[in-house]
Amino acid sequence: MRTTRRVFLKSAATVAATGLVAPSIIRPVSAQAGGTIRIGMVLPVTGPGADAGRFALNGAKIALEAVNKAGGVLGKPMELVTEDDQTTNPGAVLAFSKLASQPDLVAFLGSIRSTQNHAMAPDILKTGKPVAFGGTDPVLTQLGNPWLFRFRPNDSFSARVIAEYGVSTLAKKKWAIIHSTDAFGTSGAKALTEALGKAGATVALDQGYTNQSQDFTPVVLAIRQSGADVIGSYFTFENDLGIFARQLRQLGVQAPWVGSASIVNVTALKLAGPSLYNTYGVADYAEESSDAARNFGKAYRAVMKLAPDNQSSWTFDAVTVLAKAINAAGKTDPKAIREALLAVRGHEGAEGTYNFDQNGDGLHGYNVVRNDKGNIVFDKRIDFYKA
Amino acid sequence: MDLILQLLFTGIGIGAVYALVALGFVLIFRATNVVNFAQGEFSMVAAFLMVVFAVDLQWPYWLSFLLAIGGMAVLGALFNLGVYYPLRHRTYLPVIISTIGASIFLANTTLALYGPQPQVLPPVFETQGFLVGPVFLDTQYLLIIAVTAVLVAFQYWFFEHTLIGKKLQATSQDKEMAALLGIPVAGMIMLTFVYSAVLGGIAGILVAPVLFVSIQMGATIALKAFAATIIGGFGDVTGAIIGGLALGIIETFGAAYVSVPYKDAFAFIVLVAFLAFRPQGIFGERIAEKA
């Protein structure tokens, strides 16, 4: 009996070690506090977003290296402290609270997932330090939370670009909107419906799906039955997008498809392959869109031997701009950093030109790109920024 | 009518996957009286092994398949020795918790060893599918349905018409009596775990070209397979098959005619209904207290 209990306890300890301790193992060995400027980063290391988390960390690390090579921040090296959000809302809240409990962290990188930023928002407000995030739900910067700064364009812009491109350039008026039922997908679909209404197009089908779906046959058949001549989409996870793309083409739907940024992500292109050929995407990152984007692409490829995408470009920009703002503020006081971020004008980043408005939105436009046999071809940039 | 036929085909295809994983649940339940919550992770590990052999190392598909299945047999044996055997004299609860721990361990170990990137496993056949009238038949789903049918037939023959199969049945019915009759109970249970891991592995390899290979794939399938097992009745092979197919069809039609976002909810509404009103399942024994 004693042996059995010992074995059981050992097994339980192994499980606990795997589930709970593993995230801290990936934390980079920290330099001693005081000698560095430390910023926290919430990212998925486990769960369905783990692949995206890897890209996000790559982008942040490249920026960090560049910042430190250029002299660091306030004369000190900059350092990243990471916590795993497990791709869940409770995980994100826990990860942020762990970081927020470290008083020497001067700012944070939040999540690319809107739903997780919503979950963390109350704690961010209490913490009172700037958080750079990548979620594109427009509501996030309208919460009245002064510490939220977005480093991707929000979906009110992506929806306008999808609608504008589909209606004007592709001349399609009858739309099927497919979206995840999470915060990102729901608000994106709502914004697209509004934008299509203004553009004089009709929505023949508005179809939500839950993340981690195994089969999209009912969705594809609904598209076929709706008679829609173009598809607009807001997919959260590349796995879902890949399964949908494959089934869409298998079941004979050949309508043009204009998707949100995930349609051009590196992982989506790999999973879906030819099923995504000749689709269009509104991409916050397009390598050929500007010199800054090209330079980031070059740096990323040199280090990672992979094509970059928006999962890594926004964290690259966030670290770069945070470093710039702290240097401009001349101190690590949160209010001073906030003021410096709001004052950023005309900063050429990988994702576009940053001009922060009073809500904390840094970017105000999107690129339109096309999947040409697996290669992402830049078409045009549509910007809505007015000084 | 075209729509119904298309949905029926997809429902049966996805249901066959649930059925295949459910068979593994049933076998282990019959042999040990506990639910193995790592059954889905067996599918995930086998799919990753296939990716390593067939995609990364570019070995022939048949060789990769044999190696992956061999790997699953070893994993099943280790699982028995590490997760079940030390707790075999305890009540079912510590063993169930141990299998949950093992599932977390397998998922995190795969993540640590391979990384988080979802992978593509090419299908067995180059042709994706073909049209029969207006209905598209996906060759991978056809393969899944065919393999499930063959495995069910094999399992029936094995349990009913071979000596080892009868020894396995005797072990599952009464371990002490089986031991008195000279049946090597520990060996029979070991064999059950090995076979269950192989079954889960085959399911994972078959479904990988459809769902892609990711750390989460096992958990997603196992949850539905577990529901299928409850519907069919734990411990009943026929029930697992009927339960799996029924679940696939219910959720596909439910999504098409009621609500796509609530697709997963249909499985669990049916699960709760069975637990509440017919805990023994369609064919099986009463398991409500253990579930």
Coordinates of C-alpha atoms in Angstrom, one line a residue, chain A residues 3-278:
Chain A
T3 CA 4.5 1.8 -2.5
T4 CA 1.3 2.4 -4.3
R5 CA 0.7 5.7 -2.6
R6 CA 4.3 6.8 -3.2
V7 CA 4.0 6.0 -6.9
F8 CA 0.7 7.8 -7.1
L9 CA 2.0 10.9 -5.4
K10 CA 5.0 10.8 -7.8
S11 CA 2.7 10.7 -10.8
A12 CA 0.6 13.5 -9.4
A13 CA 3.8 15.5 -8.8
T14 CA 4.9 14.8 -12.4
V15 CA 1.6 16.1 -13.7
A16 CA 1.8 19.2 -11.6
A17 CA 5.3 19.8 -12.7
T18 CA 4.3 19.4 -16.3
G19 CA 1.2 21.5 -16.2
L20 CA 2.2 24.2 -13.8
V21 CA 6.0 24.5 -13.7
A22 CA 6.5 24.1 -17.5
P23 CA 5.6 27.7 -18.4
S24 CA 8.2 29.1 -16.1
I25 CA 10.9 26.9 -17.7
I26 CA 10.5 28.8 -20.9
R27 CA 11.1 32.1 -19.1
P28 CA 14.4 33.5 -20.2
V29 CA 17.0 33.7 -17.5
S30 CA 16.5 37.1 -16.1
A31 CA 19.2 39.6 -15.6
Q32 CA 19.2 41.2 -12.1
A33 CA 16.5 43.8 -11.7
G34 CA 17.8 47.3 -11.6
G35 CA 20.4 46.9 -14.2
T36 CA 17.9 46.5 -17.0
I37 CA 14.6 47.9 -18.2
R38 CA 12.2 45.0 -17.9
I39 CA 8.9 44.6 -19.9
G40 CA 6.5 41.8 -19.4
M41 CA 4.9 39.7 -22.2
V42 CA 1.8 37.6 -22.0
L43 CA 1.9 35.0 -24.8
P44 CA 0.6 31.5 -25.5
V45 CA 3.2 28.8 -25.0
T46 CA 0.7 26.0 -24.7
G47 CA -2.9 25.5 -26.1
P48 CA -4.1 26.1 -29.6
G49 CA -2.3 29.5 -29.9
A50 CA 1.1 28.1 -29.0
D51 CA 2.3 28.3 -32.6
A52 CA 1.3 31.9 -32.9
G53 CA 3.0 32.5 -29.5
R54 CA 6.3 31.3 -31.0
F55 CA 6.0 33.8 -33.8
A56 CA 5.1 36.6 -31.4
L57 CA 8.1 35.9 -29.2
N58 CA 10.4 35.8 -32.3
G59 CA 9.3 39.2 -33.4
A60 CA 9.7 40.7 -29.9
K61 CA 13.2 39.2 -29.6
I62 CA 14.4 40.6 -32.9
A63 CA 13.2 44.1 -31.8
L64 CA 14.8 43.6 -28.4
E65 CA 18.1 42.8 -30.0
A66 CA 17.9 45.8 -32.2
V67 CA 17.0 48.1 -29.3
N68 CA 19.9 46.8 -27.2
K69 CA 22.3 47.0 -30.1
A70 CA 21.3 50.7 -30.5
G71 CA 22.2 51.5 -26.9
G72 CA 19.1 50.1 -25.0
V73 CA 16.6 52.2 -23.1
L74 CA 17.6 55.0 -20.8
G75 CA 21.2 53.7 -21.1
K76 CA 20.3 50.2 -19.9
P77 CA 19.6 47.0 -21.7
M78 CA 16.0 46.1 -22.2
E79 CA 14.7 42.7 -21.1
L80 CA 11.6 40.6 -21.7
V81 CA 9.9 38.6 -19.0
T82 CA 7.4 36.1 -20.4
E83 CA 4.4 34.2 -19.0
D84 CA 2.3 31.5 -20.7
D85 CA -1.4 32.4 -21.1
Q86 CA -2.3 28.8 -22.2
T87 CA -4.4 30.4 -25.0
T88 CA -7.2 30.8 -22.5
N89 CA -8.8 33.8 -20.8
P90 CA -8.2 32.5 -17.2
G91 CA -4.6 31.7 -18.3
A92 CA -4.2 35.2 -19.6
V93 CA -5.5 36.8 -16.4
L94 CA -3.2 34.6 -14.3
A95 CA -0.2 35.3 -16.6
F96 CA -0.8 39.1 -16.4
S97 CA -1.3 39.0 -12.6
K98 CA 2.0 37.2 -12.2
L99 CA 3.8 39.8 -14.3
A100 CA 1.9 42.7 -12.7
S101 CA 3.1 41.6 -9.3
Q102 CA 6.7 42.3 -10.3
P103 CA 7.1 46.1 -9.6
D104 CA 10.1 46.6 -11.7
L105 CA 8.3 45.8 -15.0
V106 CA 7.6 49.1 -16.6
A107 CA 5.2 48.1 -19.4
F108 CA 3.7 44.9 -20.9
L109 CA 2.9 43.2 -24.2
G110 CA -0.7 41.8 -24.1
S111 CA -2.3 39.3 -26.3
I112 CA -3.1 39.1 -30.0
R113 CA -6.5 37.6 -29.0
S114 CA -9.2 40.2 -28.3
T115 CA -11.0 38.0 -25.9
Q116 CA -8.0 37.6 -23.7
N117 CA -7.4 41.4 -23.7
H118 CA -11.0 41.8 -22.6
A119 CA -10.4 39.4 -19.8
M120 CA -7.2 41.1 -18.7
A121 CA -8.5 44.7 -19.1
P122 CA -9.8 45.2 -15.4
D123 CA -6.4 44.1 -14.0
I124 CA -4.6 46.3 -16.5
L125 CA -6.6 49.2 -15.3
K126 CA -5.8 48.4 -11.7
T127 CA -2.1 47.9 -12.5
G128 CA -1.9 51.3 -14.2
K129 CA 1.0 50.6 -16.6
P130 CA 0.9 50.7 -20.4
V131 CA 0.0 47.5 -22.2
A132 CA 0.8 47.0 -25.9
F133 CA -1.6 44.5 -27.4
G134 CA -2.6 43.0 -30.8
G135 CA -6.3 42.1 -30.5
T136 CA -8.4 43.8 -33.2
D137 CA -11.8 44.1 -31.6
P138 CA -12.5 47.9 -31.9
V139 CA -14.3 47.9 -28.5
L140 CA -11.0 47.3 -26.7
T141 CA -9.8 50.9 -27.2
Q142 CA -13.2 52.3 -26.4
L143 CA -13.4 50.8 -22.9
G144 CA -12.1 54.0 -21.4
N145 CA -9.0 52.1 -20.2
P146 CA -6.1 54.6 -20.6
W147 CA -3.4 51.9 -20.5
L148 CA -4.4 50.0 -23.6
F149 CA -2.3 50.7 -26.7
R150 CA -3.1 48.7 -29.9
F151 CA -0.3 47.8 -32.3
R152 CA -2.5 46.5 -35.1
P153 CA -5.2 48.2 -37.0
N154 CA -8.7 47.5 -35.5
D155 CA -11.5 45.6 -37.3
S156 CA -13.5 48.7 -38.1
F157 CA -10.7 49.4 -40.6
S158 CA -10.3 45.8 -41.8
A159 CA -14.1 45.5 -42.3
R160 CA -14.1 48.7 -44.4
V161 CA -11.2 47.4 -46.5
I162 CA -12.8 44.0 -47.0
A163 CA -16.1 45.6 -48.0
E164 CA -14.4 48.3 -50.2
Y165 CA -12.2 45.7 -52.0
G166 CA -15.0 43.2 -52.5
V167 CA -17.6 45.6 -53.7
S168 CA -15.5 48.1 -55.7
T169 CA -12.6 46.0 -57.0
L170 CA -14.1 42.5 -57.3
A171 CA -17.6 44.0 -58.1
K172 CA -19.4 41.5 -55.8
K173 CA -22.6 42.5 -54.0
K174 CA -24.0 39.4 -52.4
W175 CA -21.9 38.3 -49.4
A176 CA -21.6 35.4 -47.0
I177 CA -19.9 36.3 -43.8
I178 CA -18.2 33.5 -41.8
H179 CA -16.8 34.3 -38.4
S180 CA -15.6 32.8 -35.1
T181 CA -18.1 33.4 -32.3
D182 CA -15.3 34.8 -30.0
A183 CA -14.9 38.5 -29.3
F184 CA -12.7 39.0 -32.4
G185 CA -14.9 37.2 -34.8
T186 CA -18.2 38.6 -33.6
S187 CA -17.1 42.2 -33.6
G188 CA -15.4 41.7 -37.0
A189 CA -18.5 40.3 -38.5
K190 CA -20.6 43.1 -37.0
A191 CA -18.2 45.8 -38.5
L192 CA -18.2 44.0 -41.9
T193 CA -22.0 43.9 -42.0
E194 CA -22.1 47.7 -41.3
A195 CA -19.4 48.4 -43.9
L196 CA -21.2 46.3 -46.5
G197 CA -24.5 48.1 -45.8
K198 CA -22.8 51.4 -46.4
A199 CA -21.2 50.1 -49.6
G200 CA -24.6 49.0 -50.9
A201 CA -24.0 45.3 -50.7
T202 CA -26.3 42.7 -49.1
V203 CA -25.4 39.9 -46.6
A204 CA -27.0 36.7 -47.8
L205 CA -25.5 34.7 -44.9
D206 CA -24.0 35.6 -41.5
Q207 CA -22.6 32.3 -40.1
G208 CA -20.7 32.0 -36.8
Y209 CA -18.8 28.9 -35.7
T210 CA -17.1 27.9 -32.5
N211 CA -13.3 27.7 -32.4
Q212 CA -11.6 24.3 -32.7
S213 CA -14.3 23.0 -35.1
Q214 CA -13.6 19.6 -36.7
D215 CA -16.0 19.9 -39.6
F216 CA -17.4 22.8 -41.6
T217 CA -19.7 20.9 -44.0
P218 CA -22.9 22.5 -42.7
V219 CA -21.3 26.0 -43.0
V220 CA -20.1 25.3 -46.6
L221 CA -23.5 23.9 -47.6
A222 CA -25.2 27.0 -46.1
I223 CA -22.9 29.2 -48.2
R224 CA -23.8 27.2 -51.3
Q225 CA -27.5 27.5 -50.6
S226 CA -27.3 31.2 -49.8
G227 CA -26.3 32.0 -53.4
A228 CA -23.6 34.4 -52.1
D229 CA -21.1 35.4 -54.8
V230 CA -18.3 36.4 -52.4
I231 CA -17.1 35.3 -48.9
G232 CA -15.9 37.6 -46.2
S233 CA -14.3 35.9 -43.1
Y234 CA -13.0 36.5 -39.6
F235 CA -11.2 33.3 -38.6
T236 CA -9.3 33.2 -35.2
F237 CA -7.3 30.0 -35.5
E238 CA -5.4 28.8 -38.6
N239 CA -6.4 25.2 -38.0
D240 CA -10.1 26.1 -38.4
L241 CA -9.3 28.2 -41.4
G242 CA -7.4 25.3 -43.0
I243 CA -10.2 22.8 -42.5
F244 CA -12.8 25.3 -43.8
A245 CA -10.7 26.1 -46.9
R246 CA -10.3 22.5 -47.8
Q247 CA -13.9 21.6 -47.4
L248 CA -15.1 24.8 -49.2
R249 CA -13.2 23.8 -52.4
Q250 CA -14.0 20.1 -52.1
L251 CA -17.7 20.9 -52.0
G252 CA -17.4 23.0 -55.1
V253 CA -17.7 26.6 -53.8
Q254 CA -15.4 28.7 -56.0
A255 CA -16.7 32.2 -55.0
P256 CA -13.9 34.8 -54.3
W257 CA -12.9 35.0 -50.7
V258 CA -11.6 38.1 -48.9
G259 CA -10.5 37.2 -45.3
S260 CA -9.1 38.9 -42.3
A261 CA -5.4 38.7 -41.5
S262 CA -5.3 35.0 -40.5
I263 CA -5.9 34.0 -44.2
V264 CA -2.3 35.0 -45.0
N265 CA -0.6 33.7 -41.9
V266 CA 2.3 31.4 -42.5
T267 CA 0.7 28.5 -40.6
A268 CA -2.6 28.9 -42.5
L269 CA -0.8 28.9 -45.9
K270 CA 1.0 25.7 -44.9
L271 CA -2.1 23.9 -43.6
A272 CA -4.5 24.9 -46.4
G273 CA -2.1 24.9 -49.3
P274 CA -3.8 25.1 -52.7
S275 CA -7.2 25.5 -51.1
L276 CA -6.3 29.1 -50.4
Y277 CA -4.9 29.9 -53.8
N278 CA -6.5 33.0 -55.4

